[in-house]
Short mmCIF file of C-alpha atoms in Angstrom, two decimals:
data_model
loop_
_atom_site.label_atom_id
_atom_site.label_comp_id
_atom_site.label_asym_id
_atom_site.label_seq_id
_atom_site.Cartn_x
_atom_site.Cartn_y
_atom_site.Cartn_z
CA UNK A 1 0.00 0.00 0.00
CA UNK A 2 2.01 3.12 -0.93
CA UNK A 3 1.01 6.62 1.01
CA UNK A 4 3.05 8.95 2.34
CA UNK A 5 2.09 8.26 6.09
CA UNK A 6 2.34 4.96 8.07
CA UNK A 7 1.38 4.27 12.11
CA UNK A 8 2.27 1.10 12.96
CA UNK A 9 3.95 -0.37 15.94
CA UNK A 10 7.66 -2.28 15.57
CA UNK A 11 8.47 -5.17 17.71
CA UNK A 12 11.50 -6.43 18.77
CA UNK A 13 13.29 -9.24 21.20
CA UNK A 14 16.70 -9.64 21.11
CA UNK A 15 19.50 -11.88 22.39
CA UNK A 16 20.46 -10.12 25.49
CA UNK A 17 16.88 -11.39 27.13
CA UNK A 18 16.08 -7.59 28.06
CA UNK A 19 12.65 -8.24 27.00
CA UNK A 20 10.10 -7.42 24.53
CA UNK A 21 10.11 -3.83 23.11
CA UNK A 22 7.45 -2.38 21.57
CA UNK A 23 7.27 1.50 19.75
CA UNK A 24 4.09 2.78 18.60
CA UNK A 25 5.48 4.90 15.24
CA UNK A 26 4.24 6.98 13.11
CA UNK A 27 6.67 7.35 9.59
CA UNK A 28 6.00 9.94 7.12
CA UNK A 29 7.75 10.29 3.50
CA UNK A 30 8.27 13.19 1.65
CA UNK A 31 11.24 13.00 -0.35
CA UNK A 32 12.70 11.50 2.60
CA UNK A 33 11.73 9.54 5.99
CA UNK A 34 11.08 10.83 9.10
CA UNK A 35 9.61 9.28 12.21
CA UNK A 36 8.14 10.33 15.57
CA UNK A 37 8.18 7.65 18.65
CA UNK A 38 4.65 7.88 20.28
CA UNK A 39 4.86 5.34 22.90
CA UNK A 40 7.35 2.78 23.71
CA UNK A 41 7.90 -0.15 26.67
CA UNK A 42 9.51 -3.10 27.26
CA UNK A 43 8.02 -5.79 28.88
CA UNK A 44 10.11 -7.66 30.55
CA UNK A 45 10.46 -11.87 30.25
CA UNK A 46 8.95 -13.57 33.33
CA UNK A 47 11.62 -16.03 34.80
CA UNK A 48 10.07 -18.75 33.35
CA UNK A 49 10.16 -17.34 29.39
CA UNK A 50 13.66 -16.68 30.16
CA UNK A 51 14.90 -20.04 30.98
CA UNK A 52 13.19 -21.62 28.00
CA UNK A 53 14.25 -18.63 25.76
CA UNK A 54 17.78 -19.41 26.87
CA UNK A 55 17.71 -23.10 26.65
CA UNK A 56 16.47 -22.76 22.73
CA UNK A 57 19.09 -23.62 21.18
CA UNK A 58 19.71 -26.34 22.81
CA UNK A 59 16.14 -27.98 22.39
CA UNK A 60 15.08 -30.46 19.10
CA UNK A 61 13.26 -29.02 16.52
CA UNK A 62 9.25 -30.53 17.61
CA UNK A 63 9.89 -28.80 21.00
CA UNK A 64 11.19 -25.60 19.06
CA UNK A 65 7.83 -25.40 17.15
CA UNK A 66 5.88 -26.36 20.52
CA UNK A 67 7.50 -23.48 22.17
CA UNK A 68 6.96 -20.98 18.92
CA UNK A 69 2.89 -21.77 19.09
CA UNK A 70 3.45 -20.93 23.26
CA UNK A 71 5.43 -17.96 22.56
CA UNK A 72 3.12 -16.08 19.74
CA UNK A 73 0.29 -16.26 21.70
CA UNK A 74 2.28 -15.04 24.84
CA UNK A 75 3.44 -12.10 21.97
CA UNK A 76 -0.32 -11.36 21.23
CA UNK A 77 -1.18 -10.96 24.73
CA UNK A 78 1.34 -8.75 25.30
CA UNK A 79 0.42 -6.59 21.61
CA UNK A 80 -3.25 -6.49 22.87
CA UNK A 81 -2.24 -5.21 26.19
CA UNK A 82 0.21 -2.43 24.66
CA UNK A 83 -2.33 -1.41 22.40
CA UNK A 84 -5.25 -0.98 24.53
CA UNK A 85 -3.29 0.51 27.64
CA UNK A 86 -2.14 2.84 24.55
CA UNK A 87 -5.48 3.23 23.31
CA UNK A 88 -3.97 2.75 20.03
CA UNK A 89 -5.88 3.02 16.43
CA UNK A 90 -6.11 2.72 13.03
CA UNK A 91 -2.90 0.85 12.68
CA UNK A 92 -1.37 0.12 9.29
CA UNK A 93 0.12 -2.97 10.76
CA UNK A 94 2.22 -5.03 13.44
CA UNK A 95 5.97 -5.29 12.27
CA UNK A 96 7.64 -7.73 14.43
CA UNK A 97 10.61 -9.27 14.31
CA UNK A 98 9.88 -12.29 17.10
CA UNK A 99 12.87 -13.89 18.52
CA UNK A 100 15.57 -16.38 17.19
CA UNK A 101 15.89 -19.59 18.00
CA UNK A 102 17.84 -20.88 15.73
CA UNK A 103 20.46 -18.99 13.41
CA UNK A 104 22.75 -20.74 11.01
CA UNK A 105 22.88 -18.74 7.47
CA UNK A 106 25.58 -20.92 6.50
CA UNK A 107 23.90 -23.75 6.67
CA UNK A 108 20.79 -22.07 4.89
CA UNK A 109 18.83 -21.82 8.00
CA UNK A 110 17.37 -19.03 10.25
CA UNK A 111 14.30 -19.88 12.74
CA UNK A 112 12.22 -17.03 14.43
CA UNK A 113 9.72 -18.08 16.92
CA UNK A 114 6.40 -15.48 17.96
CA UNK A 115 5.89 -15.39 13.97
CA UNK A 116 3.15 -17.64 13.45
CA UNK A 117 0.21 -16.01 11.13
CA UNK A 118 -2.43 -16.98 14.17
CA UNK A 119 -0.43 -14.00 15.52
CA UNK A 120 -2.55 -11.46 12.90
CA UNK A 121 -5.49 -13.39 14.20
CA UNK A 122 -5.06 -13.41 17.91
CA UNK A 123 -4.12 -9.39 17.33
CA UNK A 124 -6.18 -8.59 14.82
CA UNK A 125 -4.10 -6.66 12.97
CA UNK A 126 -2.26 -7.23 10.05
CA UNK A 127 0.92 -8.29 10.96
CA UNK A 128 4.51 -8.74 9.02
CA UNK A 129 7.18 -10.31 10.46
CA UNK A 130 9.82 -13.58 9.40
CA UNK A 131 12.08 -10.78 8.02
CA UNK A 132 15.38 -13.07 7.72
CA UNK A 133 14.24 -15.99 6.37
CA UNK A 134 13.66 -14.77 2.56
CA UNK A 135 17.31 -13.29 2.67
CA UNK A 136 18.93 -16.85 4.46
CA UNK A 137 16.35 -18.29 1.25
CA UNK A 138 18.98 -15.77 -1.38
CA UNK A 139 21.86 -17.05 0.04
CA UNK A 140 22.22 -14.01 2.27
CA UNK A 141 23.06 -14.28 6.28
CA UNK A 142 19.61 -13.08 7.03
CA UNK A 143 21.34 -10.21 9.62
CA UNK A 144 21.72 -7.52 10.15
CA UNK A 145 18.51 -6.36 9.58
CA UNK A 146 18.69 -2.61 11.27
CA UNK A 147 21.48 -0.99 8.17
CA UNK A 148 18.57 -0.07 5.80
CA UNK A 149 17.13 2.20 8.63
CA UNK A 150 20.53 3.60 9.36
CA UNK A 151 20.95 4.67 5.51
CA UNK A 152 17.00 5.90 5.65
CA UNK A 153 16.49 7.47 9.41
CA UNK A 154 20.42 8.00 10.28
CA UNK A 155 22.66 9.00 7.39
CA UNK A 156 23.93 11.97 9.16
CA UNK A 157 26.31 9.68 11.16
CA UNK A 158 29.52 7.81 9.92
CA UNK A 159 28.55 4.63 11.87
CA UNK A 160 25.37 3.23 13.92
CA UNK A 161 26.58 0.82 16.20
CA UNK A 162 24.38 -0.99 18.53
CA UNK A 163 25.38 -2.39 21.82
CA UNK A 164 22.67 -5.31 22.29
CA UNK A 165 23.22 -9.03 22.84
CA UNK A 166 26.09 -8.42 20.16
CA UNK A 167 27.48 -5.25 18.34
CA UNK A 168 26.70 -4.69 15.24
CA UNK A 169 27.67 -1.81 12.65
CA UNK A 170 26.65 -0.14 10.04
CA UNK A 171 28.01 2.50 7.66
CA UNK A 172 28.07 3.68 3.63
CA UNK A 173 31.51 2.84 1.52
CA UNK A 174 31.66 3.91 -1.68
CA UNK A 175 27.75 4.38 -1.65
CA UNK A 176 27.15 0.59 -0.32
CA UNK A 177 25.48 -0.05 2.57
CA UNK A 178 28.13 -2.40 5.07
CA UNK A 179 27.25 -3.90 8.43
CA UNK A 180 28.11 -6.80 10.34
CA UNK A 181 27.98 -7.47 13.62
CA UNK A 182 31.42 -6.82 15.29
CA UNK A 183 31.45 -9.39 18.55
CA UNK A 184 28.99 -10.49 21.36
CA UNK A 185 28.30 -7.94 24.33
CA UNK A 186 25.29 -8.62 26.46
CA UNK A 187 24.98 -11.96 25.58
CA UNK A 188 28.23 -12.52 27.38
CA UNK A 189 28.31 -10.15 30.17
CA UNK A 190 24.86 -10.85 31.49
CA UNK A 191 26.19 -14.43 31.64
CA UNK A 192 28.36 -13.30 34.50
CA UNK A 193 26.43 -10.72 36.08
CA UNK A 194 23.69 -13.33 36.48
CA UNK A 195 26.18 -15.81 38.06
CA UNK A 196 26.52 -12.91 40.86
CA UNK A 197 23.22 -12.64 41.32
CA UNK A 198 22.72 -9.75 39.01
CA UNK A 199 20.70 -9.25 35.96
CA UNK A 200 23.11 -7.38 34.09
CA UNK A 201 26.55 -4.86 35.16
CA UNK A 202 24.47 -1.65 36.20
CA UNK A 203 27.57 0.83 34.71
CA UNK A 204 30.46 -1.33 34.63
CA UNK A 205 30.94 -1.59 38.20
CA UNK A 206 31.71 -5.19 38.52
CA UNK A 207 33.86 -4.74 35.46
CA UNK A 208 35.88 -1.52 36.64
CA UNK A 209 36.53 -3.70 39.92
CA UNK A 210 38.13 -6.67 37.99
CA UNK A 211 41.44 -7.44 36.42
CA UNK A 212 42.64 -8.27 33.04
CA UNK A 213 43.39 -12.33 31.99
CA UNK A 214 45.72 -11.09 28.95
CA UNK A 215 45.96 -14.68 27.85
CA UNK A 216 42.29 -14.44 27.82
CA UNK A 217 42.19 -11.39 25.86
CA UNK A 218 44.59 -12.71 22.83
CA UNK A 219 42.90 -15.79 22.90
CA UNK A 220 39.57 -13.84 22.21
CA UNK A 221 41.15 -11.30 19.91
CA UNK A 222 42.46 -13.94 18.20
CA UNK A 223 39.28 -15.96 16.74
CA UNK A 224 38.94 -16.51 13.17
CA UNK A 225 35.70 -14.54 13.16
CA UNK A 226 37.36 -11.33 13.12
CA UNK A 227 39.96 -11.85 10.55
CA UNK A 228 36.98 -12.54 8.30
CA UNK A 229 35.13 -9.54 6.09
CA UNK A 230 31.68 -8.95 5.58
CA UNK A 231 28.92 -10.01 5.16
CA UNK A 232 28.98 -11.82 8.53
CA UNK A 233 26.98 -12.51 11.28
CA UNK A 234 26.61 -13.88 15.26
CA UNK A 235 24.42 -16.05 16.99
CA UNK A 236 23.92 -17.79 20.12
CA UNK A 237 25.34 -21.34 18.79
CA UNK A 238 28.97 -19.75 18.17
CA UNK A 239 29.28 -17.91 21.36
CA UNK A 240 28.21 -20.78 22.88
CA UNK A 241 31.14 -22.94 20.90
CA UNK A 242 33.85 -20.66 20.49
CA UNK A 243 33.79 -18.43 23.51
CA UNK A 244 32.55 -19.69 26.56
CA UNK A 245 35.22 -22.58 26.13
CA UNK A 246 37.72 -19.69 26.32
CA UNK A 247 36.12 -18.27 29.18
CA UNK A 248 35.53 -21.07 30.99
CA UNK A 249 39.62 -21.76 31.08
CA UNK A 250 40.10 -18.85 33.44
CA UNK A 251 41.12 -18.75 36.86
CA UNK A 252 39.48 -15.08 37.36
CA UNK A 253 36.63 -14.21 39.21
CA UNK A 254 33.37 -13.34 37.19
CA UNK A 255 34.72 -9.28 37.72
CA UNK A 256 37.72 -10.55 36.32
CA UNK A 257 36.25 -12.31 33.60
CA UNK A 258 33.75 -8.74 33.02
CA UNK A 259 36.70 -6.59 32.94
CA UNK A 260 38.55 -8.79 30.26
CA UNK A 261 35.33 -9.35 28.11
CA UNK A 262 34.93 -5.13 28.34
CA UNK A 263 38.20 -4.34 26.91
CA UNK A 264 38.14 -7.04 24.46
CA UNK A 265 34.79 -5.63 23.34
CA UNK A 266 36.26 -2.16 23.40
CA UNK A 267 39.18 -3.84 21.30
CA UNK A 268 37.03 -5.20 18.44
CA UNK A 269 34.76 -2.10 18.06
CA UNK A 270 37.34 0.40 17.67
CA UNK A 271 39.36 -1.30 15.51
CA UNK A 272 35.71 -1.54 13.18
CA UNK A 273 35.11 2.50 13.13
CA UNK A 274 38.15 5.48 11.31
CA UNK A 275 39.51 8.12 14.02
CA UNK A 276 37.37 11.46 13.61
CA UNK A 277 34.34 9.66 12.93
CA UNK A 278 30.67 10.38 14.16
CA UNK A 279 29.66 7.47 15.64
CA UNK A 280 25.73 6.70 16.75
CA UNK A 281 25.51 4.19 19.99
CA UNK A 282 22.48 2.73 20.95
CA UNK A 283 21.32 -0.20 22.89
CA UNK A 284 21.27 -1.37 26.25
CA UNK A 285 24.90 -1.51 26.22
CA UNK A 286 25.44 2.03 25.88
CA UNK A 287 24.12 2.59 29.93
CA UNK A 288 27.31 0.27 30.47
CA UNK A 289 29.49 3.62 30.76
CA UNK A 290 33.06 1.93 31.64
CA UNK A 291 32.37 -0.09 28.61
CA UNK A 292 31.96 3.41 26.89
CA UNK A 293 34.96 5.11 28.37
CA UNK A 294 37.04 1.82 27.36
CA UNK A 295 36.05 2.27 23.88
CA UNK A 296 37.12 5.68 23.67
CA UNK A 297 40.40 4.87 25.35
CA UNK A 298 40.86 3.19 22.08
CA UNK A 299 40.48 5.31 19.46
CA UNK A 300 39.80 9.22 19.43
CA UNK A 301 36.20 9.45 17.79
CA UNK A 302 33.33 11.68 18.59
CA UNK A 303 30.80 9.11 20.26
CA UNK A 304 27.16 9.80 20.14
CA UNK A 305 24.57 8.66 22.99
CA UNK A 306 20.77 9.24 21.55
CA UNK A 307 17.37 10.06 23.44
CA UNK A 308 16.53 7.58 26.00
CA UNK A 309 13.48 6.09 23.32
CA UNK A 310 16.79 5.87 20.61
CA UNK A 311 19.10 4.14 22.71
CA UNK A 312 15.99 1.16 24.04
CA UNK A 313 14.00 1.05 21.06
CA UNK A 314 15.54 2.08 18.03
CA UNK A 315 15.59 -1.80 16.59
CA UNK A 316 12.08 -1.85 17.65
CA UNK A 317 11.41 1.68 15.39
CA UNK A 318 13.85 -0.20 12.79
CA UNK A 319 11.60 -3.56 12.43
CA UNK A 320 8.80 -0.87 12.16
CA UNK A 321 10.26 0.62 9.68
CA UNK A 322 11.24 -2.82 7.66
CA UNK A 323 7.21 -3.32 7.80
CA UNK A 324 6.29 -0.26 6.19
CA UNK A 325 8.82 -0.65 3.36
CA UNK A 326 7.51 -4.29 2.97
CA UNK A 327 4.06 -2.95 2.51
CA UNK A 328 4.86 -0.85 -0.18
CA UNK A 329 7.17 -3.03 -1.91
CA UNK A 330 10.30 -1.10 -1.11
CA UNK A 331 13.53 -3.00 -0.98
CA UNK A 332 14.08 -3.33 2.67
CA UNK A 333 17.28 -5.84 2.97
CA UNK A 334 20.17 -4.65 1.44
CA UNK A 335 22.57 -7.56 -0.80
CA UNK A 336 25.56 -5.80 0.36
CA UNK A 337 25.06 -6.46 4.13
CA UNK A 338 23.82 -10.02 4.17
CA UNK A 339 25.66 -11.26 0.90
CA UNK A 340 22.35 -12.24 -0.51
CA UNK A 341 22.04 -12.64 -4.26
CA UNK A 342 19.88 -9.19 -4.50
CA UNK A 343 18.85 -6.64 -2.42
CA UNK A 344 14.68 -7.57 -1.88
CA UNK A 345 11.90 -7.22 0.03
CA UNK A 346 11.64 -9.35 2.92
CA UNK A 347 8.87 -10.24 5.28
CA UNK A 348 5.67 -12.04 5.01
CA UNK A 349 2.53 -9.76 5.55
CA UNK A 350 -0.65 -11.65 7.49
CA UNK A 351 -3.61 -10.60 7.79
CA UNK A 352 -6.83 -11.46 10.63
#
């Protein structure tokens, strides 16, 4: 449906278990897009979504698609409820990205869960979502998704980079969109955190307090994944196989363990972004400011935190975003991030 204004609402869960986010969004285009954030929350996971939502990848395929039934109607309750606590109308649609279960491009294979079409149903809305699997389908990585808002919403910046479950970044070379995601961040320090009784390093504290394991820190620094070039992408299955063995060989505490993960983290992104640049932070990572300062005793760039509603949500505006373009049959998924065969349109659009 092309017009020149869209409200919709973008959903989002990512790998760092914050929650769901939601952003009620209206987009207008003339000439160029703009947006305006109306509402936004995250809601977080119940300790029982969060175990299962952890264990995932771990789990056999029938209990996978057991959980994804569970888990969509758990998202349309918690649509509804943002909705009518919103008193929210006339939407153009739901754009929402669910959560992953499974990711393994290389193997041709992505797997969302929370994007089953009863979801349009339960909601009664039209609803577009399963954004990665028509790109995994072209041969593409199916990630990063978020790039094609940074060249639409964010162009005045030399880099986005988001600090979620993993960094990712995104900037234009010789008028080609690039991203990849750089190395894990929350996925890895919430590990730790939690194993103090923490849900996540408010600031950096713990970290700050620690020590550096420098045979650690090369061993990390020195994983084939970041002598490769993009397109590349992260998930769960090769943290879980490449560095938690590493981490689990130190003798450090878990502040020890935070304080070398930080700087190896500051490491990789710096050495991803020019001196000079503008650089665009978001995520939940950016509140970690010791993990900010460490980044900046890296390299001397100007580093810019957002709005509160940018830093939380702007995946969640993103996805919305993604939705809109699907419904008008823009290209939303750019061939020179993911590596797919051609840039396309991605999504599937369902409707009550």
């Amino acid at each position: 449906m092309i017009k020149s204004k869209y409200n919709v609402i973008g959903v989002m869960s990512g790998t760092s278990l914050d929650g769901i986010d939601l952003a009620h969004i209206t987009f207008e285009f003339h000439q160029y897009w703009t947006f305006k954030i109306h509402k936004a929350e995250t809601i977080p996971y119940s300790e029982k979504w969060l175990i299962r939502l952890k264990n995932l990848v771990n789990e056999p395929r029938n209990v996978i698609d057991h959980i994804n039934i569970s888990y969509t109607e758990y998202l349309g309750d918690v649509i509804q409820k943002f909705i009518k606590d919103h008193k929210i109308e006339d939407l153009d649609a739901v754009c929402s990205h669910g959560h992953t279960a499974l990711h393994q491009p290389d193997n041709g294979y992505t797997y969302q869960i929370g994007n089953h079409p009863i979801l349009a149903e339960f909601i009664q809305q039209t609803l577009i979502c399963d954004f990665r699997v028509q790109d995994v389908e072209l041969g593409g990585q199916g990630a990063p998704l978020v790039p094609i808002g940074d060249r639409l919403l964010f162009s005045d910046y030399d880099y986005c980079i988001n600090l979620g479950g993993f960094a990712n970044i995104s900037s234009e070379i010789d008028n080609q969109r690039i991203a990849y995601d750089i190395c894990p961040v929350n996925i890895v320090m919430n590990r730790y955190a939690n194993a103090l009784g923490f849900d996540y390093d408010k600031g950096g504290t713990i970290a700050k307090s620690g020590g550096i394991d420098h045979d650690i820190l090369n061993a990390l620094n020195a994983l084939d994944y970041y002598k490769e070039t993009s397109p590349k992408s992260l998930g769960l299955e090769w943290v879980e196989d490449q560095i938690v063995p590493i981490l689990d060989t130190s003798r450090g505490s878990e502040a020890d363990i935070l304080r070398t993960f930080v700087e190896h983290i500051a490491i990789q992104i710096a050495a991803s972004v020019r001196s000079n640049s503008e650089v665009l932070f978001t995520g939940g990572g950016t509140y970690n400011n010791y993990l900010l300062d460490r980044i900046q005793n890296q390299k001397a760039f100007k580093l810019i935190v957002p709005s509160k509603d940018l830093i939380e949500f702007k995946e969640a505006l993103i996805f919305g975003l993604l939705g809109v373009l699907k419904l008008r049959g823009d290209i939303n998924c750019l061939s020179s991030v993911t590596g797919a065969s051609k840039d396309h349109s991605s999504g599937y659009v369902y409707y009550p």
